[in-house]
PDB file of C-alpha atoms and ligand atoms in Angstrom:
ATOM      1  CA  MET A   1       0.000   0.000   0.000  1.00  0.00           C
ATOM      2  CA  PRO A   2       1.445   3.378  -0.995  1.00  0.00           C
ATOM      3  CA  VAL A   3      -0.640   5.222   1.611  1.00  0.00           C
ATOM      4  CA  ASP A   4      -0.894   4.794   5.385  1.00  0.00           C
ATOM      5  CA  CYS A   5      -4.683   4.742   5.750  1.00  0.00           C
ATOM      6  CA  ASP A   6      -7.567   2.259   5.787  1.00  0.00           C
ATOM      7  CA  LEU A   7      -9.418   1.894   2.494  1.00  0.00           C
ATOM      8  CA  GLY A   8     -13.166   2.267   2.951  1.00  0.00           C
ATOM      9  CA  ASP A   9     -12.638   4.076   6.226  1.00  0.00           C
ATOM     10  CA  THR A  10     -10.009   6.824   6.201  1.00  0.00           C
ATOM     11  CA  CYS A  11      -9.315   6.799   2.449  1.00  0.00           C
ATOM     12  CA  TYR A  12     -10.756   5.379  -0.757  1.00  0.00           C
ATOM     13  CA  ILE A  13      -9.840   4.850  -4.408  1.00  0.00           C
ATOM     14  CA  GLN A  14     -11.462   7.570  -6.491  1.00  0.00           C
ATOM     15  CA  ASN A  15      -9.963   6.634  -9.870  1.00  0.00           C
ATOM     16  CA  TYR A  16      -8.258   3.656 -11.444  1.00  0.00           C
ATOM     17  CA  MET A  17      -6.255   3.592 -14.664  1.00  0.00           C
ATOM     18  CA  ASP A  18      -8.253   4.213 -17.837  1.00  0.00           C
ATOM     19  CA  ARG A  19      -8.445   0.890 -19.708  1.00  0.00           C
ATOM     20  CA  ASP A  20     -10.307   2.322 -22.685  1.00  0.00           C
ATOM     21  CA  ALA A  21      -8.051   3.055 -25.638  1.00  0.00           C
ATOM     22  CA  GLY A  22     -10.548   5.490 -27.189  1.00  0.00           C
ATOM     23  CA  PRO A  23     -12.077   8.764 -26.041  1.00  0.00           C
ATOM     24  CA  GLY A  24     -14.194   7.143 -23.319  1.00  0.00           C
ATOM     25  CA  SER A  25     -12.976   5.768 -20.017  1.00  0.00           C
ATOM     26  CA  ARG A  26     -13.442   2.722 -17.814  1.00  0.00           C
ATOM     27  CA  ASP A  27     -11.580   1.058 -14.996  1.00  0.00           C
ATOM     28  CA  PHE A  28     -10.284  -2.537 -15.036  1.00  0.00           C
ATOM     29  CA  THR A  29     -13.726  -3.885 -14.073  1.00  0.00           C
ATOM     30  CA  CYS A  30     -15.275  -1.968 -17.009  1.00  0.00           C
ATOM     31  CA  SER A  31     -16.966   0.341 -14.535  1.00  0.00           C
ATOM     32  CA  GLY A  32     -16.751   4.098 -14.331  1.00  0.00           C
ATOM     33  CA  LEU A  33     -14.094   4.846 -11.718  1.00  0.00           C
ATOM     34  CA  SER A  34     -11.678   6.439 -14.144  1.00  0.00           C
ATOM     35  CA  TYR A  35     -11.416   9.266 -16.637  1.00  0.00           C
ATOM     36  CA  ASP A  36     -10.014   9.514 -20.147  1.00  0.00           C
ATOM     37  CA  THR A  37      -6.226   8.923 -20.368  1.00  0.00           C
ATOM     38  CA  HIS A  38      -5.820   8.522 -16.586  1.00  0.00           C
ATOM     39  CA  LYS A  39      -2.558   6.590 -16.185  1.00  0.00           C
ATOM     40  CA  GLY A  40      -2.548   5.762 -12.495  1.00  0.00           C
ATOM     41  CA  THR A  41      -4.504   5.032  -9.324  1.00  0.00           C
ATOM     42  CA  ASP A  42      -5.875   7.804  -7.086  1.00  0.00           C
ATOM     43  CA  PHE A  43      -5.940   7.142  -3.323  1.00  0.00           C
ATOM     44  CA  ALA A  44      -8.183   9.915  -1.965  1.00  0.00           C
ATOM     45  CA  LEU A  45      -8.789  11.391   1.478  1.00  0.00           C
ATOM     46  CA  PRO A  46     -12.304  12.271   2.700  1.00  0.00           C
ATOM     47  CA  SER A  47     -11.540  15.920   3.472  1.00  0.00           C
ATOM     48  CA  LEU A  48      -9.008  18.727   3.616  1.00  0.00           C
ATOM     49  CA  ALA A  49      -9.067  18.312   7.410  1.00  0.00           C
ATOM     50  CA  ALA A  50      -7.841  14.722   6.976  1.00  0.00           C
ATOM     51  CA  MET A  51      -5.068  16.025   4.727  1.00  0.00           C
ATOM     52  CA  ASP A  52      -4.099  18.653   7.298  1.00  0.00           C
ATOM     53  CA  ARG A  53      -3.917  15.999  10.028  1.00  0.00           C
ATOM     54  CA  GLY A  54      -1.470  14.158   7.768  1.00  0.00           C
ATOM     55  CA  VAL A  55      -1.526  10.823   5.959  1.00  0.00           C
ATOM     56  CA  ASP A  56       1.808   9.326   4.953  1.00  0.00           C
ATOM     57  CA  VAL A  57       2.746   8.301   1.423  1.00  0.00           C
ATOM     58  CA  LEU A  58       4.827   5.099   1.438  1.00  0.00           C
ATOM     59  CA  ALA A  59       7.228   3.568  -1.071  1.00  0.00           C
ATOM     60  CA  ALA A  60       5.384   0.735  -2.839  1.00  0.00           C
ATOM     61  CA  ALA A  61       8.628  -1.182  -3.378  1.00  0.00           C
ATOM     62  CA  LYS A  62      12.368  -0.868  -2.838  1.00  0.00           C
ATOM     63  CA  GLY A  63      13.929   1.624  -5.211  1.00  0.00           C
ATOM     64  CA  VAL A  64      16.141   4.589  -5.982  1.00  0.00           C
ATOM     65  CA  VAL A  65      14.648   8.077  -5.630  1.00  0.00           C
ATOM     66  CA  ARG A  66      14.604  10.272  -8.752  1.00  0.00           C
ATOM     67  CA  GLY A  67      13.051  13.541  -9.831  1.00  0.00           C
ATOM     68  CA  VAL A  68      12.014  14.953  -6.478  1.00  0.00           C
ATOM     69  CA  ARG A  69       9.863  18.103  -6.468  1.00  0.00           C
ATOM     70  CA  ASP A  70       8.478  19.988  -3.485  1.00  0.00           C
ATOM     71  CA  GLY A  71       7.442  23.572  -2.770  1.00  0.00           C
ATOM     72  CA  MET A  72       4.218  23.811  -4.786  1.00  0.00           C
ATOM     73  CA  ILE A  73       1.221  24.990  -2.777  1.00  0.00           C
ATOM     74  CA  ASP A  74      -1.729  22.799  -1.809  1.00  0.00           C
ATOM     75  CA  LYS A  75      -4.616  24.375  -3.684  1.00  0.00           C
ATOM     76  CA  ALA A  76      -7.578  22.880  -5.543  1.00  0.00           C
ATOM     77  CA  TYR A  77      -7.146  23.127  -9.309  1.00  0.00           C
ATOM     78  CA  THR A  78      -9.176  25.493 -11.449  1.00  0.00           C
ATOM     79  CA  ARG A  79      -8.332  26.791 -14.923  1.00  0.00           C
ATOM     80  CA  ALA A  80      -7.068  29.970 -13.291  1.00  0.00           C
ATOM     81  CA  GLU A  81      -4.228  27.879 -11.820  1.00  0.00           C
ATOM     82  CA  ASP A  82      -2.838  26.789 -15.219  1.00  0.00           C
ATOM     83  CA  ALA A  83      -0.227  29.538 -15.407  1.00  0.00           C
ATOM     84  CA  ARG A  84       1.014  28.831 -11.892  1.00  0.00           C
ATOM     85  CA  ILE A  85       1.101  25.052 -12.361  1.00  0.00           C
ATOM     86  CA  ASP A  86       2.801  25.539 -15.766  1.00  0.00           C
ATOM     87  CA  GLY A  87       2.675  21.882 -16.827  1.00  0.00           C
ATOM     88  CA  ARG A  88       3.787  20.585 -13.442  1.00  0.00           C
ATOM     89  CA  ASP A  89       0.536  18.607 -13.171  1.00  0.00           C
ATOM     90  CA  CYS A  90       2.032  16.034 -10.786  1.00  0.00           C
ATOM     91  CA  GLY A  91       2.683  18.714  -8.184  1.00  0.00           C
ATOM     92  CA  ASN A  92       5.048  17.735  -5.393  1.00  0.00           C
ATOM     93  CA  GLY A  93       6.280  14.194  -5.781  1.00  0.00           C
ATOM     94  CA  LEU A  94       8.972  11.869  -6.994  1.00  0.00           C
ATOM     95  CA  VAL A  95       9.780   8.801  -9.040  1.00  0.00           C
ATOM     96  CA  LEU A  96      11.139   5.569  -7.630  1.00  0.00           C
ATOM     97  CA  GLN A  97      13.231   3.441  -9.969  1.00  0.00           C
ATOM     98  CA  HIS A  98      12.941  -0.276  -9.251  1.00  0.00           C
ATOM     99  CA  ASP A  99      14.693  -3.272 -10.836  1.00  0.00           C
ATOM    100  CA  ASP A 100      14.150  -4.477 -14.409  1.00  0.00           C
ATOM    101  CA  GLY A 101      12.758  -1.265 -15.906  1.00  0.00           C
ATOM    102  CA  TRP A 102       9.965  -0.739 -13.399  1.00  0.00           C
ATOM    103  CA  GLU A 103       9.190   2.601 -11.827  1.00  0.00           C
ATOM    104  CA  THR A 104       6.489   4.185  -9.670  1.00  0.00           C
ATOM    105  CA  GLN A 105       5.624   7.872  -9.589  1.00  0.00           C
ATOM    106  CA  TYR A 106       3.960   9.666  -6.653  1.00  0.00           C
ATOM    107  CA  CYS A 107       2.017  12.916  -7.232  1.00  0.00           C
ATOM    108  CA  HIS A 108       0.081  15.744  -5.488  1.00  0.00           C
ATOM    109  CA  MET A 109       1.991  15.457  -2.225  1.00  0.00           C
ATOM    110  CA  LYS A 110       1.697  18.072   0.508  1.00  0.00           C
ATOM    111  CA  GLN A 111       3.931  21.129   0.287  1.00  0.00           C
ATOM    112  CA  GLY A 112       7.040  20.699   2.399  1.00  0.00           C
ATOM    113  CA  SER A 113       6.319  17.056   3.191  1.00  0.00           C
ATOM    114  CA  VAL A 114       8.662  15.250   0.771  1.00  0.00           C
ATOM    115  CA  ARG A 115      11.358  13.774   2.961  1.00  0.00           C
ATOM    116  CA  VAL A 116      13.575  11.758   0.574  1.00  0.00           C
ATOM    117  CA  ARG A 117      16.278  13.063  -1.763  1.00  0.00           C
ATOM    118  CA  SER A 118      17.331  12.133  -5.262  1.00  0.00           C
ATOM    119  CA  GLY A 119      19.719   9.170  -5.416  1.00  0.00           C
ATOM    120  CA  GLN A 120      18.640   7.768  -2.046  1.00  0.00           C
ATOM    121  CA  VAL A 121      18.012   3.997  -1.955  1.00  0.00           C
ATOM    122  CA  ILE A 122      14.925   3.192   0.087  1.00  0.00           C
ATOM    123  CA  GLU A 123      13.033   0.094   1.180  1.00  0.00           C
ATOM    124  CA  ALA A 124       9.345  -0.690   0.571  1.00  0.00           C
ATOM    125  CA  GLY A 125       7.201   1.070   3.146  1.00  0.00           C
ATOM    126  CA  THR A 126       9.573   3.997   3.648  1.00  0.00           C
ATOM    127  CA  VAL A 127       7.708   7.240   4.310  1.00  0.00           C
ATOM    128  CA  LEU A 128       8.132   9.491   1.240  1.00  0.00           C
ATOM    129  CA  GLY A 129       5.986  12.393   2.483  1.00  0.00           C
ATOM    130  CA  GLN A 130       2.277  13.064   2.890  1.00  0.00           C
ATOM    131  CA  ILE A 131      -0.860  13.161   0.747  1.00  0.00           C
ATOM    132  CA  GLY A 132      -1.560  16.711  -0.429  1.00  0.00           C
ATOM    133  CA  LEU A 133      -3.326  18.906  -2.946  1.00  0.00           C
ATOM    134  CA  SER A 134      -0.467  20.168  -5.131  1.00  0.00           C
ATOM    135  CA  GLY A 135      -0.424  20.287  -8.932  1.00  0.00           C
ATOM    136  CA  ARG A 136      -3.431  19.575 -11.083  1.00  0.00           C
ATOM    137  CA  THR A 137      -5.918  18.073  -8.636  1.00  0.00           C
ATOM    138  CA  GLN A 138      -9.266  19.097  -7.162  1.00  0.00           C
ATOM    139  CA  PHE A 139      -9.266  16.870  -4.077  1.00  0.00           C
ATOM    140  CA  PRO A 140      -6.558  15.620  -1.701  1.00  0.00           C
ATOM    141  CA  HIS A 141      -5.138  12.354  -3.010  1.00  0.00           C
ATOM    142  CA  LEU A 142      -2.065  10.408  -3.960  1.00  0.00           C
ATOM    143  CA  HIS A 143      -1.810   9.630  -7.650  1.00  0.00           C
ATOM    144  CA  ILE A 144       0.514   6.688  -8.163  1.00  0.00           C
ATOM    145  CA  SER A 145       1.606   5.601 -11.634  1.00  0.00           C
ATOM    146  CA  VAL A 146       3.280   2.261 -12.304  1.00  0.00           C
ATOM    147  CA  ARG A 147       5.410   2.010 -15.450  1.00  0.00           C
ATOM    148  CA  HIS A 148       7.472  -0.705 -17.081  1.00  0.00           C
ATOM    149  CA  ASN A 149      10.074   0.431 -19.616  1.00  0.00           C
ATOM    150  CA  GLY A 150       8.185   3.712 -19.762  1.00  0.00           C
ATOM    151  CA  GLN A 151       4.781   2.157 -20.473  1.00  0.00           C
ATOM    152  CA  PRO A 152       1.932   2.610 -17.976  1.00  0.00           C
ATOM    153  CA  VAL A 153       0.811  -0.600 -16.256  1.00  0.00           C
ATOM    154  CA  ASP A 154      -2.395  -1.068 -14.259  1.00  0.00           C
ATOM    155  CA  PRO A 155      -1.269  -2.652 -10.968  1.00  0.00           C
ATOM    156  CA  PHE A 156      -4.718  -4.225 -10.557  1.00  0.00           C
ATOM    157  CA  THR A 157      -4.543  -6.197 -13.805  1.00  0.00           C
ATOM    158  CA  PRO A 158      -1.027  -5.986 -15.245  1.00  0.00           C
ATOM    159  CA  ASP A 159      -1.661  -8.834 -17.696  1.00  0.00           C
ATOM    160  CA  ALA A 160      -5.021  -7.706 -19.031  1.00  0.00           C
ATOM    161  CA  ARG A 161      -5.364  -6.431 -22.541  1.00  0.00           C
ATOM    162  CA  ALA A 162      -6.769  -2.934 -22.634  1.00  0.00           C
ATOM    163  CA  ASP A 163     -10.038  -4.033 -24.204  1.00  0.00           C
ATOM    164  CA  THR A 164     -10.990  -6.857 -21.823  1.00  0.00           C
ATOM    165  CA  CYS A 165     -12.549  -6.574 -18.408  1.00  0.00           C
ATOM    166  CA  ARG A 166     -10.962  -8.382 -15.499  1.00  0.00           C
ATOM    167  CA  SER A 167      -9.131 -10.765 -17.849  1.00  0.00           C
ATOM    168  CA  GLY A 168      -6.059 -10.324 -15.689  1.00  0.00           C
ATOM    169  CA  GLU A 169      -7.970 -10.818 -12.470  1.00  0.00           C
ATOM    170  CA  ALA A 170      -5.892 -13.836 -11.497  1.00  0.00           C
ATOM    171  CA  ARG A 171      -2.858 -11.644 -10.910  1.00  0.00           C
ATOM    172  CA  THR A 172      -2.464  -8.306  -9.240  1.00  0.00           C
ATOM    173  CA  MET A 173       0.755  -6.492  -8.398  1.00  0.00           C
ATOM    174  CA  TRP A 174      -0.391  -5.730  -4.861  1.00  0.00           C
ATOM    175  CA  ILE A 175       0.997  -7.966  -2.123  1.00  0.00           C
ATOM    176  CA  ASP A 176      -2.170  -7.557  -0.058  1.00  0.00           C
ATOM    177  CA  ASP A 177      -5.479  -7.789  -1.868  1.00  0.00           C
ATOM    178  CA  ILE A 178      -7.231  -4.488  -2.411  1.00  0.00           C
ATOM    179  CA  ALA A 179     -10.964  -5.088  -2.723  1.00  0.00           C
ATOM    180  CA  TYR A 180     -12.642  -3.234  -5.568  1.00  0.00           C
ATOM    181  CA  GLU A 181     -15.326  -0.812  -4.376  1.00  0.00           C
ATOM    182  CA  PRO A 182     -17.621   0.509  -7.139  1.00  0.00           C
ATOM    183  CA  GLY A 183     -18.222   3.795  -5.299  1.00  0.00           C
ATOM    184  CA  GLY A 184     -19.307   4.562  -1.778  1.00  0.00           C
ATOM    185  CA  ILE A 185     -20.074   6.990   0.975  1.00  0.00           C
ATOM    186  CA  VAL A 186     -17.022   9.010   1.948  1.00  0.00           C
ATOM    187  CA  SER A 187     -18.503  10.823   4.923  1.00  0.00           C
ATOM    188  CA  ALA A 188     -21.818  11.613   6.551  1.00  0.00           C
ATOM    189  CA  GLY A 189     -22.986  13.834   9.356  1.00  0.00           C
ATOM    190  CA  PHE A 190     -25.637  15.943  10.978  1.00  0.00           C
ATOM    191  CA  ALA A 191     -26.079  19.691  10.690  1.00  0.00           C
ATOM    192  CA  ASP A 192     -28.654  22.295  11.701  1.00  0.00           C
ATOM    193  CA  GLN A 193     -28.933  23.607   8.132  1.00  0.00           C
ATOM    194  CA  VAL A 194     -28.035  22.278   4.672  1.00  0.00           C
ATOM    195  CA  PRO A 195     -24.234  22.530   4.618  1.00  0.00           C
ATOM    196  CA  SER A 196     -22.285  24.017   1.706  1.00  0.00           C
ATOM    197  CA  TYR A 197     -20.345  21.632  -0.510  1.00  0.00           C
ATOM    198  CA  ASP A 198     -17.171  23.493   0.429  1.00  0.00           C
ATOM    199  CA  THR A 199     -17.612  22.739   4.135  1.00  0.00           C
ATOM    200  CA  ILE A 200     -18.284  19.072   3.368  1.00  0.00           C
ATOM    201  CA  LYS A 201     -15.087  18.825   1.308  1.00  0.00           C
ATOM    202  CA  ALA A 202     -13.204  20.743   3.988  1.00  0.00           C
ATOM    203  CA  GLY A 203     -14.408  18.308   6.647  1.00  0.00           C
ATOM    204  CA  THR A 204     -16.122  20.977   8.765  1.00  0.00           C
ATOM    205  CA  ALA A 205     -19.797  20.393   7.875  1.00  0.00           C
ATOM    206  CA  GLY A 206     -20.661  18.067  10.721  1.00  0.00           C
ATOM    207  CA  ILE A 207     -21.711  19.180  14.197  1.00  0.00           C
ATOM    208  CA  ASP A 208     -21.133  17.215  17.408  1.00  0.00           C
ATOM    209  CA  ALA A 209     -24.400  18.012  19.148  1.00  0.00           C
ATOM    210  CA  LEU A 210     -27.786  19.481  18.300  1.00  0.00           C
ATOM    211  CA  SER A 211     -29.201  22.156  20.548  1.00  0.00           C
ATOM    212  CA  SER A 212     -32.826  22.080  21.691  1.00  0.00           C
ATOM    213  CA  ASP A 213     -33.511  25.416  19.974  1.00  0.00           C
ATOM    214  CA  ALA A 214     -32.138  24.275  16.564  1.00  0.00           C
ATOM    215  CA  GLN A 215     -34.229  25.482  13.623  1.00  0.00           C
ATOM    216  CA  ALA A 216     -33.740  22.262  11.688  1.00  0.00           C
ATOM    217  CA  ILE A 217     -32.201  18.819  11.808  1.00  0.00           C
ATOM    218  CA  VAL A 218     -30.311  17.875   8.637  1.00  0.00           C
ATOM    219  CA  LEU A 219     -28.489  14.706   7.586  1.00  0.00           C
ATOM    220  CA  TRP A 220     -25.973  14.815   4.763  1.00  0.00           C
ATOM    221  CA  GLY A 221     -23.915  12.245   2.852  1.00  0.00           C
ATOM    222  CA  PHE A 222     -20.845  12.762   0.645  1.00  0.00           C
ATOM    223  CA  ALA A 223     -20.147  10.011  -1.867  1.00  0.00           C
ATOM    224  CA  TYR A 224     -17.880   9.029  -4.777  1.00  0.00           C
ATOM    225  CA  GLY A 225     -18.373   7.013  -7.930  1.00  0.00           C
ATOM    226  CA  GLY A 226     -22.027   7.943  -8.375  1.00  0.00           C
ATOM    227  CA  GLN A 227     -23.765   6.443 -11.388  1.00  0.00           C
ATOM    228  CA  GLN A 228     -26.880   7.658 -13.111  1.00  0.00           C
ATOM    229  CA  ALA A 229     -30.020   6.306 -11.363  1.00  0.00           C
ATOM    230  CA  ASP A 230     -28.187   5.545  -8.106  1.00  0.00           C
ATOM    231  CA  VAL A 231     -30.248   6.472  -5.059  1.00  0.00           C
ATOM    232  CA  MET A 232     -29.025   8.015  -1.840  1.00  0.00           C
ATOM    233  CA  GLU A 233     -31.341   7.411   1.067  1.00  0.00           C
ATOM    234  CA  LEU A 234     -31.113   9.588   4.169  1.00  0.00           C
ATOM    235  CA  GLU A 235     -32.982   8.498   7.264  1.00  0.00           C
ATOM    236  CA  ILE A 236     -33.087  10.074  10.717  1.00  0.00           C
ATOM    237  CA  THR A 237     -34.503   8.291  13.715  1.00  0.00           C
ATOM    238  CA  GLY A 238     -34.758   9.599  17.267  1.00  0.00           C
ATOM    239  CA  PRO A 239     -35.879   8.437  20.680  1.00  0.00           C
ATOM    240  CA  GLN A 240     -39.488   8.382  19.485  1.00  0.00           C
ATOM    241  CA  GLY A 241     -38.922   6.726  16.126  1.00  0.00           C
ATOM    242  CA  ARG A 242     -38.482   8.003  12.582  1.00  0.00           C
ATOM    243  CA  VAL A 243     -38.040  11.754  12.222  1.00  0.00           C
ATOM    244  CA  PHE A 244     -37.340  12.053   8.529  1.00  0.00           C
ATOM    245  CA  GLN A 245     -36.578  10.038   5.419  1.00  0.00           C
ATOM    246  CA  THR A 246     -35.764  10.942   1.842  1.00  0.00           C
ATOM    247  CA  ARG A 247     -34.619   9.071  -1.257  1.00  0.00           C
ATOM    248  CA  GLN A 248     -32.790  11.179  -3.832  1.00  0.00           C
ATOM    249  CA  GLN A 249     -31.724  10.011  -7.265  1.00  0.00           C
ATOM    250  CA  VAL A 250     -28.374  10.674  -8.918  1.00  0.00           C
ATOM    251  CA  LYS A 251     -29.256  12.218 -12.275  1.00  0.00           C
ATOM    252  CA  LYS A 252     -25.924  11.642 -14.053  1.00  0.00           C
ATOM    253  CA  ASP A 253     -22.620   9.924 -13.397  1.00  0.00           C
ATOM    254  CA  GLN A 254     -20.710  11.960 -10.838  1.00  0.00           C
ATOM    255  CA  ALA A 255     -17.184  11.350  -9.527  1.00  0.00           C
ATOM    256  CA  GLN A 256     -18.167  13.032  -6.256  1.00  0.00           C
ATOM    257  CA  PHE A 257     -21.470  14.414  -4.992  1.00  0.00           C
ATOM    258  CA  PHE A 258     -23.437  15.079  -1.849  1.00  0.00           C
ATOM    259  CA  ARG A 259     -27.064  14.958  -0.827  1.00  0.00           C
ATOM    260  CA  ALA A 260     -28.738  16.425   2.232  1.00  0.00           C
ATOM    261  CA  GLY A 261     -32.204  16.328   3.705  1.00  0.00           C
ATOM    262  CA  GLY A 262     -33.973  17.066   6.930  1.00  0.00           C
ATOM    263  CA  LYS A 263     -36.769  18.725   8.712  1.00  0.00           C
ATOM    264  CA  ARG A 264     -37.569  22.220   9.855  1.00  0.00           C
ATOM    265  CA  LEU A 265     -38.408  22.219  13.540  1.00  0.00           C
ATOM    266  CA  LYS A 266     -41.515  24.169  14.562  1.00  0.00           C
ATOM    267  CA  SER A 267     -41.261  22.759  18.053  1.00  0.00           C
ATOM    268  CA  PRO A 268     -38.197  21.294  19.778  1.00  0.00           C
ATOM    269  CA  LEU A 269     -37.408  17.619  19.281  1.00  0.00           C
ATOM    270  CA  PRO A 270     -37.241  15.471  22.409  1.00  0.00           C
ATOM    271  CA  ALA A 271     -33.795  15.129  23.965  1.00  0.00           C
ATOM    272  CA  GLY A 272     -31.858  11.961  23.298  1.00  0.00           C
ATOM    273  CA  THR A 273     -29.689  10.308  20.680  1.00  0.00           C
ATOM    274  CA  TYR A 274     -30.506  10.765  17.014  1.00  0.00           C
ATOM    275  CA  THR A 275     -29.240   8.292  14.432  1.00  0.00           C
ATOM    276  CA  GLY A 276     -28.640   9.036  10.766  1.00  0.00           C
ATOM    277  CA  ILE A 277     -28.304   6.273   8.221  1.00  0.00           C
ATOM    278  CA  VAL A 278     -26.989   7.205   4.778  1.00  0.00           C
ATOM    279  CA  THR A 279     -27.309   4.503   2.128  1.00  0.00           C
ATOM    280  CA  LEU A 280     -26.098   4.487  -1.463  1.00  0.00           C
ATOM    281  CA  GLU A 281     -28.113   2.106  -3.640  1.00  0.00           C
ATOM    282  CA  ARG A 282     -27.493   0.907  -7.186  1.00  0.00           C
ATOM    283  CA  LYS A 283     -30.032  -1.167  -9.077  1.00  0.00           C
ATOM    284  CA  GLY A 284     -31.786  -2.042  -5.839  1.00  0.00           C
ATOM    285  CA  ARG A 285     -28.632  -3.145  -4.055  1.00  0.00           C
ATOM    286  CA  ILE A 286     -26.789  -1.400  -1.253  1.00  0.00           C
ATOM    287  CA  VAL A 287     -23.389  -0.188  -2.437  1.00  0.00           C
ATOM    288  CA  SER A 288     -22.407   1.556   0.779  1.00  0.00           C
ATOM    289  CA  GLN A 289     -23.887   2.637   4.082  1.00  0.00           C
ATOM    290  CA  LYS A 290     -22.744   4.880   6.909  1.00  0.00           C
ATOM    291  CA  THR A 291     -24.371   5.437  10.298  1.00  0.00           C
ATOM    292  CA  VAL A 292     -23.806   8.545  12.409  1.00  0.00           C
ATOM    293  CA  GLU A 293     -25.188   9.549  15.798  1.00  0.00           C
ATOM    294  CA  ILE A 294     -25.705  12.885  17.467  1.00  0.00           C
ATOM    295  CA  PRO A 295     -26.975  13.851  20.918  1.00  0.00           C
ATOM    296  CA  LEU A 296     -29.724  16.425  21.401  1.00  0.00           C
ATOM    297  CA  ARG A 297     -29.644  17.957  24.849  1.00  0.00           C
TER     298      ARG A 297
HETATM  299 ZN1   ZN B   1      -4.619  10.352 -10.831  1.00  0.00          ZN
END
């Protein structure tokens, strides 16, 4: 694992390598977790707050450090950043040269975090730096590319031909199996109003407790890998049973999205523990579910 976090809990894979040779995109399972010409795997963090707390990037294998860059700021990409980034799309990062023509490249690392130097020989698992938001990226993640003799290789199916799905499933380059998740809920929480998308991505949307004079009780869910016709269900229950429920459809494929729903409070809710269950459904099946609790005093 090139990142020191728990997949499905404190990090997730937003994008795999694009296995479609044409203008479209698909990941190695022929699903949508990729984008056109993407040549690596993106290990993403749930929020900017998680990035600030610090998640280490680790060497995937023993190698020699090459091409180190640091010093670029951690800032979400927009077109206005093109001049500043000036082709340095990878941001802060480095390349590790391994034996027999293999190399791995690590991108978008946090400014000032890269702690290895060019020419250094390092073992697998060595801390290289931390996940950041430098270069051409809109969310905190590590992009790792695997190449053999300069050609990109998908570490999930190194033997598969580009136009077949899972044909290389028998072999993966990872030592420990990494389960494929076709999307999921990144984070969920309560609020006393519909939160802004910016606060959700920052990791500051949730509140720890609801006050008895709150004007509303709101449940929100932030998810990745949304496909058209997916449904996000938001359900709040309290000490006296169900308070609120909504089912909201995803209208088009979306790499990341959030939904929120709740109830205006004309009179105070009874004190106690409130539970929010956020469920992502696809074709009638549960893809992912997160449960959160909040006290009302
Ligand atoms: Zn990437």
